[in-house]
Tab-separated table of C-alpha atoms in Angstrom:
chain	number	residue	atom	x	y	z
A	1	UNK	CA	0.000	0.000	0.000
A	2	UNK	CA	1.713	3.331	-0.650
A	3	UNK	CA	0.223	6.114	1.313
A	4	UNK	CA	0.815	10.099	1.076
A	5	UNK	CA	2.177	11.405	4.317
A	6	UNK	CA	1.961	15.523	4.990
A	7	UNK	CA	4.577	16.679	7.808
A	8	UNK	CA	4.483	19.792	9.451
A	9	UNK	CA	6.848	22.849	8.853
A	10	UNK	CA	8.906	21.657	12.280
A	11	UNK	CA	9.416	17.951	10.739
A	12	UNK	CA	10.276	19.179	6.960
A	13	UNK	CA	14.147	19.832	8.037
A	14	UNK	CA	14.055	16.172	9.185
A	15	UNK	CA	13.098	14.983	6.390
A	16	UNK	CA	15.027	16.857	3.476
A	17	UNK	CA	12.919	19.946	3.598
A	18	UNK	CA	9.954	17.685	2.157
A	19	UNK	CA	6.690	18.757	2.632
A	20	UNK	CA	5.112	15.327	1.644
A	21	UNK	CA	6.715	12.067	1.266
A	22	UNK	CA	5.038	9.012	-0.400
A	23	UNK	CA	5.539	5.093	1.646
A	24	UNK	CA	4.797	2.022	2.056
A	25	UNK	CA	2.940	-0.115	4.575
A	26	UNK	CA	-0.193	-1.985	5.557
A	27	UNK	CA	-0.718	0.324	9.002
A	28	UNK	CA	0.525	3.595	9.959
A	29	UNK	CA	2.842	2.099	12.328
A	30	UNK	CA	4.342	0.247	9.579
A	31	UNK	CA	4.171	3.800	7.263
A	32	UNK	CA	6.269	5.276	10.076
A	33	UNK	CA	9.234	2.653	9.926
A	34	UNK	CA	9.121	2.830	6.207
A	35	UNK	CA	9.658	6.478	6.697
A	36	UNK	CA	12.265	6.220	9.997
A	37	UNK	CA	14.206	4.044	7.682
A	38	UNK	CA	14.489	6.438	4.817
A	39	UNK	CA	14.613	10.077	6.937
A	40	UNK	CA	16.030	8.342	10.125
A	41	UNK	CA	15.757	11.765	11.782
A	42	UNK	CA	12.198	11.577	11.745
A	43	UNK	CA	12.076	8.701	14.464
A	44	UNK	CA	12.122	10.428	18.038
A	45	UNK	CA	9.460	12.957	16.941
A	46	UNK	CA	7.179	10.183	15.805
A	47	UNK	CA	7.407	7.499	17.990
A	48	UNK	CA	8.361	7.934	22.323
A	49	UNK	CA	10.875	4.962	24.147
A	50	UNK	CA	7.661	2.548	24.231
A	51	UNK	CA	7.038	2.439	20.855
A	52	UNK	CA	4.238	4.425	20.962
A	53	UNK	CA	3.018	7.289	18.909
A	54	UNK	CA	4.464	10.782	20.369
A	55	UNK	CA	1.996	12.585	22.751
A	56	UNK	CA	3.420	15.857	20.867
A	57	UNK	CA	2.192	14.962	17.254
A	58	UNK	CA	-1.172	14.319	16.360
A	59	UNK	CA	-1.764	11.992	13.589
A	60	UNK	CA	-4.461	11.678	11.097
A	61	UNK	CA	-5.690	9.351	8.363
A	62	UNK	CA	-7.738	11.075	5.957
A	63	UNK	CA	-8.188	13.594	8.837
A	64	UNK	CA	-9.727	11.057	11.098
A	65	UNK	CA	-7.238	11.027	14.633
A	66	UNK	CA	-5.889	7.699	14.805
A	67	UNK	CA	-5.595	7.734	18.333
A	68	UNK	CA	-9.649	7.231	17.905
A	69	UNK	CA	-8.957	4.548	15.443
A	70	UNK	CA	-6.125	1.460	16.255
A	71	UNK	CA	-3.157	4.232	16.877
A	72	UNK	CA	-0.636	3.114	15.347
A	73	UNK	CA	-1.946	-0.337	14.316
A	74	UNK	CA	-4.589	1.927	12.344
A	75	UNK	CA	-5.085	0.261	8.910
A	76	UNK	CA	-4.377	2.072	5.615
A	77	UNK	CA	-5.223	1.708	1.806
A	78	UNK	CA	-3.667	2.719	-1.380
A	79	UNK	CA	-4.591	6.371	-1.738
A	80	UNK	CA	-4.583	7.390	1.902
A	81	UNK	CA	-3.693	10.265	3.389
A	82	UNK	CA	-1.877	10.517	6.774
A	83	UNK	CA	-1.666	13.766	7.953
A	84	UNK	CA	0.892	14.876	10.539
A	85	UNK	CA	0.217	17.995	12.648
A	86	UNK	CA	2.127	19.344	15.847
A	87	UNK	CA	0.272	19.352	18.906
A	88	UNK	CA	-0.927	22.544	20.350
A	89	UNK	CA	-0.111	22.343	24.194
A	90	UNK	CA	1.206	24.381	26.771
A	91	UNK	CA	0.563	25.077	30.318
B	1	UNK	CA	17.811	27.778	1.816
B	2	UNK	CA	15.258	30.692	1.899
B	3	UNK	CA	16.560	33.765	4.866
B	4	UNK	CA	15.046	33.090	8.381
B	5	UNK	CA	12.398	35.686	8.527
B	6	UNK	CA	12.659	38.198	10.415
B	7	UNK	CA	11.488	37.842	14.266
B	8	UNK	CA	8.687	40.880	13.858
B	9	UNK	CA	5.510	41.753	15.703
B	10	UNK	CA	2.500	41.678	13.917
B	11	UNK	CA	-0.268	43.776	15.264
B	12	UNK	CA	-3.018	41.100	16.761
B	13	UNK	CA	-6.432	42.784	15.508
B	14	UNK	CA	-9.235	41.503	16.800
B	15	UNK	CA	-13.288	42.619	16.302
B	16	UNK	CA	-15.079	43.430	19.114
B	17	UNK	CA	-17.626	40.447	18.678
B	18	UNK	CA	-14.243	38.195	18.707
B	19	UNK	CA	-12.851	39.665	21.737
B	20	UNK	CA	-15.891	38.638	23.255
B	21	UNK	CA	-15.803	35.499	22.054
B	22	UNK	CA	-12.650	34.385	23.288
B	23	UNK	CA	-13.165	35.666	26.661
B	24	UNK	CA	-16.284	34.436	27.280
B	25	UNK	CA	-15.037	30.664	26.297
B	26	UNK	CA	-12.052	31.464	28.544
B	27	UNK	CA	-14.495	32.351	31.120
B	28	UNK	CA	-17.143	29.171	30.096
B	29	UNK	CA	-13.821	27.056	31.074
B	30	UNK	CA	-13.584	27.773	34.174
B	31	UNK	CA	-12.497	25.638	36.261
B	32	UNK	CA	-10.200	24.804	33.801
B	33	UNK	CA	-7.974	26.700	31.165
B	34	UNK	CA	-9.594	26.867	28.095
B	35	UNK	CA	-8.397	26.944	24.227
B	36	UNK	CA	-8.696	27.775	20.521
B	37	UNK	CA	-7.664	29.006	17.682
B	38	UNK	CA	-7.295	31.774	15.469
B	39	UNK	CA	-7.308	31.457	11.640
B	40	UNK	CA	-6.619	34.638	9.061
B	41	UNK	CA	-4.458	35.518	5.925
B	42	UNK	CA	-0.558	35.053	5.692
B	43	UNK	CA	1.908	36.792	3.607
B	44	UNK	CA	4.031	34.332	1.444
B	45	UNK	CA	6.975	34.184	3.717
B	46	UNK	CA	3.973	32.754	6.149
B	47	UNK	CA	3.989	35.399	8.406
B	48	UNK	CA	0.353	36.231	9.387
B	49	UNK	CA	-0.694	39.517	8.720
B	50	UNK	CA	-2.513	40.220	12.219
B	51	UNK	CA	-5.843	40.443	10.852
B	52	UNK	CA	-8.374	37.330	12.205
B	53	UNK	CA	-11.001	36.376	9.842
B	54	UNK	CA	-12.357	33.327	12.292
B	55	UNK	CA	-11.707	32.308	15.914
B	56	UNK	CA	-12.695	28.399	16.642
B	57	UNK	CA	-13.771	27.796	20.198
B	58	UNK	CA	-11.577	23.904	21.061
B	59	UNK	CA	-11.881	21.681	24.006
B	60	UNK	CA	-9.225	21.489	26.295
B	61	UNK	CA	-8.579	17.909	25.810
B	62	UNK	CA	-6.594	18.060	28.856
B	63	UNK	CA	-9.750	19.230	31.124
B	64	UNK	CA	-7.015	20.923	33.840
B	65	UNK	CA	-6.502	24.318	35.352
B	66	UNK	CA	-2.579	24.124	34.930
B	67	UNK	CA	-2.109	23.016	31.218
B	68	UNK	CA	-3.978	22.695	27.806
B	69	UNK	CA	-4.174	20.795	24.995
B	70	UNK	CA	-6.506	21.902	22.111
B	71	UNK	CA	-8.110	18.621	21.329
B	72	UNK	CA	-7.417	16.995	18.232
B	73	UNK	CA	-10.211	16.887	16.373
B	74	UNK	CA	-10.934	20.325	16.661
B	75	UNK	CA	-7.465	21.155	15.492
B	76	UNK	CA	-8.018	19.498	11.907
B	77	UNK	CA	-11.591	20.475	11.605
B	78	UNK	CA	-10.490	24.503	12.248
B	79	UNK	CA	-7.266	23.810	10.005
B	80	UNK	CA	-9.286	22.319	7.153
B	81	UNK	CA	-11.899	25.573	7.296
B	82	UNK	CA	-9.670	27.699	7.260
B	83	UNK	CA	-7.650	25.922	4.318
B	84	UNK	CA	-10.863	26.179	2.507
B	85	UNK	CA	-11.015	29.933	2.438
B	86	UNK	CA	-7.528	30.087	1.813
B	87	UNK	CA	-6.036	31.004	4.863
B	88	UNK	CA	-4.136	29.136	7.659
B	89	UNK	CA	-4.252	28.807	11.001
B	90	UNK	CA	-2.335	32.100	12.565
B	91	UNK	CA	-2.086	31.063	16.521
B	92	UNK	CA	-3.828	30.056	19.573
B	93	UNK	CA	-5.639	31.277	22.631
B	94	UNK	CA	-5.301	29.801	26.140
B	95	UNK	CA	-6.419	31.149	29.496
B	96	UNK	CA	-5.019	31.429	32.774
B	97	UNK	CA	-6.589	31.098	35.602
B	98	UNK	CA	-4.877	32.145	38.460
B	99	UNK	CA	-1.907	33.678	36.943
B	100	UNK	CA	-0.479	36.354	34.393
B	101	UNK	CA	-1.517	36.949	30.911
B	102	UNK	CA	2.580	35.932	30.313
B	103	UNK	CA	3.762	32.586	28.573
B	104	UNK	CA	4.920	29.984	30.930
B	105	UNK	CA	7.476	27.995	30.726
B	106	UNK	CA	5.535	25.199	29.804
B	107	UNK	CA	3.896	27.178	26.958
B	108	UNK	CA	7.305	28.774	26.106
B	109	UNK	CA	8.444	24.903	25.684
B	110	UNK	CA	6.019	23.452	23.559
B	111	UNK	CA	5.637	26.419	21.396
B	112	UNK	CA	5.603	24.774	17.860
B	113	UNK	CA	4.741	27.589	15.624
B	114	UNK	CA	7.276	30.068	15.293
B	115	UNK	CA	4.698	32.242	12.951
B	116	UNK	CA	1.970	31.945	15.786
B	117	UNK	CA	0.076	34.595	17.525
B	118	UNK	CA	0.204	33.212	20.998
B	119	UNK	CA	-2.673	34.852	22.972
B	120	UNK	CA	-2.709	34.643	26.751
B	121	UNK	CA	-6.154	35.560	28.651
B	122	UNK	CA	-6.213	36.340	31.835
B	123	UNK	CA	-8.706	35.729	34.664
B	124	UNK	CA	-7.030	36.020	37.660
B	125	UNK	CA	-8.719	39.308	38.680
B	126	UNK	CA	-12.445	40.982	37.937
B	127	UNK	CA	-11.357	42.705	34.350
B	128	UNK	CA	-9.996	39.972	31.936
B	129	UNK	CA	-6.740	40.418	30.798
B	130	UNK	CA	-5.853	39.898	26.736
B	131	UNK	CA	-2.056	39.780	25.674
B	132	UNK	CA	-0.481	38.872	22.444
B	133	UNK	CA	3.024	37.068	21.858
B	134	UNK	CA	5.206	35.407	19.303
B	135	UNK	CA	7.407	32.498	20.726
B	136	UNK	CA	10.263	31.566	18.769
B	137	UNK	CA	13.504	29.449	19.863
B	138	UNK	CA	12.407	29.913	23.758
B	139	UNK	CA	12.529	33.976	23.076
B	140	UNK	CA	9.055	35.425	23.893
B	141	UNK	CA	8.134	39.089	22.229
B	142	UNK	CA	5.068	40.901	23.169
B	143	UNK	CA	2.808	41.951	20.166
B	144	UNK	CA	0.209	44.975	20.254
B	145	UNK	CA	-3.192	44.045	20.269
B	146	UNK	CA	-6.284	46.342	19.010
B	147	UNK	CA	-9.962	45.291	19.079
B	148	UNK	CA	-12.300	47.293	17.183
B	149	UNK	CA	-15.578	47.634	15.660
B	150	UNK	CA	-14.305	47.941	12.444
Protein backbone atom coordinates (compact mmCIF):
# COMPACT_ATOMS: atom_id res chain seq x y z
CA UNK A 1 0.00 0.00 0.00
CA UNK A 2 1.71 3.33 -0.65
CA UNK A 3 0.22 6.11 1.31
CA UNK A 4 0.82 10.10 1.08
CA UNK A 5 2.18 11.41 4.32
CA UNK A 6 1.96 15.52 4.99
CA UNK A 7 4.58 16.68 7.81
CA UNK A 8 4.48 19.79 9.45
CA UNK A 9 6.85 22.85 8.85
CA UNK A 10 8.91 21.66 12.28
CA UNK A 11 9.42 17.95 10.74
CA UNK A 12 10.28 19.18 6.96
CA UNK A 13 14.15 19.83 8.04
CA UNK A 14 14.05 16.17 9.18
CA UNK A 15 13.10 14.98 6.39
CA UNK A 16 15.03 16.86 3.48
CA UNK A 17 12.92 19.95 3.60
CA UNK A 18 9.95 17.68 2.16
CA UNK A 19 6.69 18.76 2.63
CA UNK A 20 5.11 15.33 1.64
CA UNK A 21 6.72 12.07 1.27
CA UNK A 22 5.04 9.01 -0.40
CA UNK A 23 5.54 5.09 1.65
CA UNK A 24 4.80 2.02 2.06
CA UNK A 25 2.94 -0.12 4.57
CA UNK A 26 -0.19 -1.98 5.56
CA UNK A 27 -0.72 0.32 9.00
CA UNK A 28 0.53 3.60 9.96
CA UNK A 29 2.84 2.10 12.33
CA UNK A 30 4.34 0.25 9.58
CA UNK A 31 4.17 3.80 7.26
CA UNK A 32 6.27 5.28 10.08
CA UNK A 33 9.23 2.65 9.93
CA UNK A 34 9.12 2.83 6.21
CA UNK A 35 9.66 6.48 6.70
CA UNK A 36 12.27 6.22 10.00
CA UNK A 37 14.21 4.04 7.68
CA UNK A 38 14.49 6.44 4.82
CA UNK A 39 14.61 10.08 6.94
CA UNK A 40 16.03 8.34 10.13
CA UNK A 41 15.76 11.77 11.78
CA UNK A 42 12.20 11.58 11.74
CA UNK A 43 12.08 8.70 14.46
CA UNK A 44 12.12 10.43 18.04
CA UNK A 45 9.46 12.96 16.94
CA UNK A 46 7.18 10.18 15.80
CA UNK A 47 7.41 7.50 17.99
CA UNK A 48 8.36 7.93 22.32
CA UNK A 49 10.87 4.96 24.15
CA UNK A 50 7.66 2.55 24.23
CA UNK A 51 7.04 2.44 20.85
CA UNK A 52 4.24 4.43 20.96
CA UNK A 53 3.02 7.29 18.91
CA UNK A 54 4.46 10.78 20.37
CA UNK A 55 2.00 12.58 22.75
CA UNK A 56 3.42 15.86 20.87
CA UNK A 57 2.19 14.96 17.25
CA UNK A 58 -1.17 14.32 16.36
CA UNK A 59 -1.76 11.99 13.59
CA UNK A 60 -4.46 11.68 11.10
CA UNK A 61 -5.69 9.35 8.36
CA UNK A 62 -7.74 11.07 5.96
CA UNK A 63 -8.19 13.59 8.84
CA UNK A 64 -9.73 11.06 11.10
CA UNK A 65 -7.24 11.03 14.63
CA UNK A 66 -5.89 7.70 14.80
CA UNK A 67 -5.60 7.73 18.33
CA UNK A 68 -9.65 7.23 17.91
CA UNK A 69 -8.96 4.55 15.44
CA UNK A 70 -6.12 1.46 16.26
CA UNK A 71 -3.16 4.23 16.88
CA UNK A 72 -0.64 3.11 15.35
CA UNK A 73 -1.95 -0.34 14.32
CA UNK A 74 -4.59 1.93 12.34
CA UNK A 75 -5.09 0.26 8.91
CA UNK A 76 -4.38 2.07 5.61
CA UNK A 77 -5.22 1.71 1.81
CA UNK A 78 -3.67 2.72 -1.38
CA UNK A 79 -4.59 6.37 -1.74
CA UNK A 80 -4.58 7.39 1.90
CA UNK A 81 -3.69 10.27 3.39
CA UNK A 82 -1.88 10.52 6.77
CA UNK A 83 -1.67 13.77 7.95
CA UNK A 84 0.89 14.88 10.54
CA UNK A 85 0.22 18.00 12.65
CA UNK A 86 2.13 19.34 15.85
CA UNK A 87 0.27 19.35 18.91
CA UNK A 88 -0.93 22.54 20.35
CA UNK A 89 -0.11 22.34 24.19
CA UNK A 90 1.21 24.38 26.77
CA UNK A 91 0.56 25.08 30.32
CA UNK B 1 17.81 27.78 1.82
CA UNK B 2 15.26 30.69 1.90
CA UNK B 3 16.56 33.77 4.87
CA UNK B 4 15.05 33.09 8.38
CA UNK B 5 12.40 35.69 8.53
CA UNK B 6 12.66 38.20 10.42
CA UNK B 7 11.49 37.84 14.27
CA UNK B 8 8.69 40.88 13.86
CA UNK B 9 5.51 41.75 15.70
CA UNK B 10 2.50 41.68 13.92
CA UNK B 11 -0.27 43.78 15.26
CA UNK B 12 -3.02 41.10 16.76
CA UNK B 13 -6.43 42.78 15.51
CA UNK B 14 -9.24 41.50 16.80
CA UNK B 15 -13.29 42.62 16.30
CA UNK B 16 -15.08 43.43 19.11
CA UNK B 17 -17.63 40.45 18.68
CA UNK B 18 -14.24 38.20 18.71
CA UNK B 19 -12.85 39.66 21.74
CA UNK B 20 -15.89 38.64 23.26
CA UNK B 21 -15.80 35.50 22.05
CA UNK B 22 -12.65 34.39 23.29
CA UNK B 23 -13.16 35.67 26.66
CA UNK B 24 -16.28 34.44 27.28
CA UNK B 25 -15.04 30.66 26.30
CA UNK B 26 -12.05 31.46 28.54
CA UNK B 27 -14.50 32.35 31.12
CA UNK B 28 -17.14 29.17 30.10
CA UNK B 29 -13.82 27.06 31.07
CA UNK B 30 -13.58 27.77 34.17
CA UNK B 31 -12.50 25.64 36.26
CA UNK B 32 -10.20 24.80 33.80
CA UNK B 33 -7.97 26.70 31.17
CA UNK B 34 -9.59 26.87 28.09
CA UNK B 35 -8.40 26.94 24.23
CA UNK B 36 -8.70 27.77 20.52
CA UNK B 37 -7.66 29.01 17.68
CA UNK B 38 -7.30 31.77 15.47
CA UNK B 39 -7.31 31.46 11.64
CA UNK B 40 -6.62 34.64 9.06
CA UNK B 41 -4.46 35.52 5.92
CA UNK B 42 -0.56 35.05 5.69
CA UNK B 43 1.91 36.79 3.61
CA UNK B 44 4.03 34.33 1.44
CA UNK B 45 6.98 34.18 3.72
CA UNK B 46 3.97 32.75 6.15
CA UNK B 47 3.99 35.40 8.41
CA UNK B 48 0.35 36.23 9.39
CA UNK B 49 -0.69 39.52 8.72
CA UNK B 50 -2.51 40.22 12.22
CA UNK B 51 -5.84 40.44 10.85
CA UNK B 52 -8.37 37.33 12.21
CA UNK B 53 -11.00 36.38 9.84
CA UNK B 54 -12.36 33.33 12.29
CA UNK B 55 -11.71 32.31 15.91
CA UNK B 56 -12.70 28.40 16.64
CA UNK B 57 -13.77 27.80 20.20
CA UNK B 58 -11.58 23.90 21.06
CA UNK B 59 -11.88 21.68 24.01
CA UNK B 60 -9.23 21.49 26.29
CA UNK B 61 -8.58 17.91 25.81
CA UNK B 62 -6.59 18.06 28.86
CA UNK B 63 -9.75 19.23 31.12
CA UNK B 64 -7.02 20.92 33.84
CA UNK B 65 -6.50 24.32 35.35
CA UNK B 66 -2.58 24.12 34.93
CA UNK B 67 -2.11 23.02 31.22
CA UNK B 68 -3.98 22.70 27.81
CA UNK B 69 -4.17 20.79 25.00
CA UNK B 70 -6.51 21.90 22.11
CA UNK B 71 -8.11 18.62 21.33
CA UNK B 72 -7.42 16.99 18.23
CA UNK B 73 -10.21 16.89 16.37
CA UNK B 74 -10.93 20.33 16.66
CA UNK B 75 -7.47 21.16 15.49
CA UNK B 76 -8.02 19.50 11.91
CA UNK B 77 -11.59 20.48 11.61
CA UNK B 78 -10.49 24.50 12.25
CA UNK B 79 -7.27 23.81 10.01
CA UNK B 80 -9.29 22.32 7.15
CA UNK B 81 -11.90 25.57 7.30
CA UNK B 82 -9.67 27.70 7.26
CA UNK B 83 -7.65 25.92 4.32
CA UNK B 84 -10.86 26.18 2.51
CA UNK B 85 -11.02 29.93 2.44
CA UNK B 86 -7.53 30.09 1.81
CA UNK B 87 -6.04 31.00 4.86
CA UNK B 88 -4.14 29.14 7.66
CA UNK B 89 -4.25 28.81 11.00
CA UNK B 90 -2.34 32.10 12.57
CA UNK B 91 -2.09 31.06 16.52
CA UNK B 92 -3.83 30.06 19.57
CA UNK B 93 -5.64 31.28 22.63
CA UNK B 94 -5.30 29.80 26.14
CA UNK B 95 -6.42 31.15 29.50
CA UNK B 96 -5.02 31.43 32.77
CA UNK B 97 -6.59 31.10 35.60
CA UNK B 98 -4.88 32.15 38.46
CA UNK B 99 -1.91 33.68 36.94
CA UNK B 100 -0.48 36.35 34.39
CA UNK B 101 -1.52 36.95 30.91
CA UNK B 102 2.58 35.93 30.31
CA UNK B 103 3.76 32.59 28.57
CA UNK B 104 4.92 29.98 30.93
CA UNK B 105 7.48 27.99 30.73
CA UNK B 106 5.53 25.20 29.80
CA UNK B 107 3.90 27.18 26.96
CA UNK B 108 7.31 28.77 26.11
CA UNK B 109 8.44 24.90 25.68
CA UNK B 110 6.02 23.45 23.56
CA UNK B 111 5.64 26.42 21.40
CA UNK B 112 5.60 24.77 17.86
CA UNK B 113 4.74 27.59 15.62
CA UNK B 114 7.28 30.07 15.29
CA UNK B 115 4.70 32.24 12.95
CA UNK B 116 1.97 31.95 15.79
CA UNK B 117 0.08 34.59 17.52
CA UNK B 118 0.20 33.21 21.00
CA UNK B 119 -2.67 34.85 22.97
CA UNK B 120 -2.71 34.64 26.75
CA UNK B 121 -6.15 35.56 28.65
CA UNK B 122 -6.21 36.34 31.83
CA UNK B 123 -8.71 35.73 34.66
CA UNK B 124 -7.03 36.02 37.66
CA UNK B 125 -8.72 39.31 38.68
CA UNK B 126 -12.45 40.98 37.94
CA UNK B 127 -11.36 42.70 34.35
CA UNK B 128 -10.00 39.97 31.94
CA UNK B 129 -6.74 40.42 30.80
CA UNK B 130 -5.85 39.90 26.74
CA UNK B 131 -2.06 39.78 25.67
CA UNK B 132 -0.48 38.87 22.44
CA UNK B 133 3.02 37.07 21.86
CA UNK B 134 5.21 35.41 19.30
CA UNK B 135 7.41 32.50 20.73
CA UNK B 136 10.26 31.57 18.77
CA UNK B 137 13.50 29.45 19.86
CA UNK B 138 12.41 29.91 23.76
CA UNK B 139 12.53 33.98 23.08
CA UNK B 140 9.05 35.42 23.89
CA UNK B 141 8.13 39.09 22.23
CA UNK B 142 5.07 40.90 23.17
CA UNK B 143 2.81 41.95 20.17
CA UNK B 144 0.21 44.98 20.25
CA UNK B 145 -3.19 44.04 20.27
CA UNK B 146 -6.28 46.34 19.01
CA UNK B 147 -9.96 45.29 19.08
CA UNK B 148 -12.30 47.29 17.18
CA UNK B 149 -15.58 47.63 15.66
CA UNK B 150 -14.30 47.94 12.44
Amino acid sequence: MSVEVRLPTLLRPQAGGAATLSADGSTVGEVFQALIAEHPELAGNLIDEGGQLHKFVNVYRNDDDIRYLDQLDTKVADGDVISILPAVAGG
Amino acid sequence: MPAEPEFVEPLLRLSTDQHRAIVAHCYDGLPDEACGLLAGPVQTDGEPTGVVTAVYPCTNADRSARTYTVDSRDLIKAMRDAESRHEELVGVWHSHTHSDPYPSDTDVRQAMEPHWMYVLVSLQHAEPVLRCYRIRDGAVRECEVAVSDS
